[in-house]
CSV table of C-alpha atoms in Angstrom, one decimal:
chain,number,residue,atom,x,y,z
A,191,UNK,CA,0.0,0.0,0.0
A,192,UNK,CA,1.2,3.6,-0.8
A,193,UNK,CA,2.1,5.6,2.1
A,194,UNK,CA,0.1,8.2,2.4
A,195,UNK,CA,-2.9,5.7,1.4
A,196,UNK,CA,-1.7,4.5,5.2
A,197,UNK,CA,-1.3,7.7,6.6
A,198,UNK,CA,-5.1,8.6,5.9
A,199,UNK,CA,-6.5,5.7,7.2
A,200,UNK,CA,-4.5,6.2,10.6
A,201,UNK,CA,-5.6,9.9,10.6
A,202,UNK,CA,-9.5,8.7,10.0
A,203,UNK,CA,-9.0,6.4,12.9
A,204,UNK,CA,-6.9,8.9,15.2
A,205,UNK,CA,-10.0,11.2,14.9
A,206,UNK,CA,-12.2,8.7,15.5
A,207,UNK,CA,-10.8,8.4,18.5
A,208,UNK,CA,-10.6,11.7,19.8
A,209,UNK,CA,-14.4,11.9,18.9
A,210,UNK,CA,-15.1,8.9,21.0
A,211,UNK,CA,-12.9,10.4,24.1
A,212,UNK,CA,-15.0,14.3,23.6
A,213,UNK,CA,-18.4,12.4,23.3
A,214,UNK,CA,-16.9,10.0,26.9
A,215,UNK,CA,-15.7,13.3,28.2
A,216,UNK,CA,-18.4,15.9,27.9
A,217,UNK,CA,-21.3,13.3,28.3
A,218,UNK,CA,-19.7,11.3,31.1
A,219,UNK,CA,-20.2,7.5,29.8
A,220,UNK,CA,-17.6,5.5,28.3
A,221,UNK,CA,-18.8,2.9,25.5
A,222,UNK,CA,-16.1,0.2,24.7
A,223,UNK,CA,-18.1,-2.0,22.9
A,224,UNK,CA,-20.7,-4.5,24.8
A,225,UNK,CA,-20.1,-2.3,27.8
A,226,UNK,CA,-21.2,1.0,28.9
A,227,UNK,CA,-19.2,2.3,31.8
A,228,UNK,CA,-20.4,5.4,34.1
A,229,UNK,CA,-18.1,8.1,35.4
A,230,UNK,CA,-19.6,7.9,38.2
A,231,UNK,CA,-20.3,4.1,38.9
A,232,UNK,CA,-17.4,3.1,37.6
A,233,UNK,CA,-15.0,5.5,37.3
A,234,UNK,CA,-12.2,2.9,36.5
A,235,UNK,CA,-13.1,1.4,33.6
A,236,UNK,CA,-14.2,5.0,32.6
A,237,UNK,CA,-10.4,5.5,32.7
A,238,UNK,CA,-9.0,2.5,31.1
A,239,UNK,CA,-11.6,3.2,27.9
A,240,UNK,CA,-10.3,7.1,27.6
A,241,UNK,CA,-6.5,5.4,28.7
A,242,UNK,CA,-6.9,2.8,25.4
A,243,UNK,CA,-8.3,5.5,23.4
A,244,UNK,CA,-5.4,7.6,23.9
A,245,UNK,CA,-3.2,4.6,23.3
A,246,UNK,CA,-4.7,4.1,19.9
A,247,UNK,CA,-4.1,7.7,19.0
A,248,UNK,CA,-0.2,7.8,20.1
A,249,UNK,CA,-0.3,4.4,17.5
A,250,UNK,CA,-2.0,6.1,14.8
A,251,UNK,CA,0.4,9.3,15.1
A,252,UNK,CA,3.3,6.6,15.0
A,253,UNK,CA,2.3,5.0,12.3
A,254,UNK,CA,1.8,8.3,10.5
A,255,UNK,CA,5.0,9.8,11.7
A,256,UNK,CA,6.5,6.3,10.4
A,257,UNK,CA,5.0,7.0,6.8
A,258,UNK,CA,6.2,10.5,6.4
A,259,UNK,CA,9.7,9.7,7.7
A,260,UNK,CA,10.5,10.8,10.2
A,261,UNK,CA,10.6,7.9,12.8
A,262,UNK,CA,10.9,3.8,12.5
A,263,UNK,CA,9.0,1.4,12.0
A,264,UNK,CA,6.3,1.4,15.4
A,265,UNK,CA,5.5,-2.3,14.9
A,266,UNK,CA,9.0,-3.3,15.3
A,267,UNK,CA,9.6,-1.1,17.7
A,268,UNK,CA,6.7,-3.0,19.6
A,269,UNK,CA,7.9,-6.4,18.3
A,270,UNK,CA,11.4,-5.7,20.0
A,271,UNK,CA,9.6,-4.1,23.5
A,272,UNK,CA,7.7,-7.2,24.2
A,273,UNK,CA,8.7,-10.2,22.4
């Protein structure tokens, strides 16, 4: 796949994300899936979804980063870190 063809689809889904973490933020339930989790009933898996969301976006601004240039592959990086 081209590069920037990657780059765009990592951008879609980075925004997708910070969507998902303003709509968690400013209405104060989480949605990860099956689950609906309450800032105020459960206030730590209310975290972990806005913690994995933020995780997909530093991915998705690695992976961009990656196809402009400027940094290594993030994949290997990961591959190396934990296996």
């Amino acid at each position: 796949m081209p590069q920037w063809f990657i780059a765009t689809v990592f951008g879609l889904l980075a925004l997708a994300a910070v969507w998902g973490i303003y709509r968690s933020l400013s209405s104060g339930v989480a949605n990860d899936g099956i689950y609906r989790f309450n800032v105020d009933k459960n206030p730590l898996g209310f975290a972990l979804v806005i913690a994995s969301r933020i995780l997909i976006i530093a991915f998705a601004v690695a992976v961009i980063l990656h196809a402009l240039g400027l940094i290594g592959d993030p994949v290997s990086m990961l591959r190396s870190l934990f296996g």
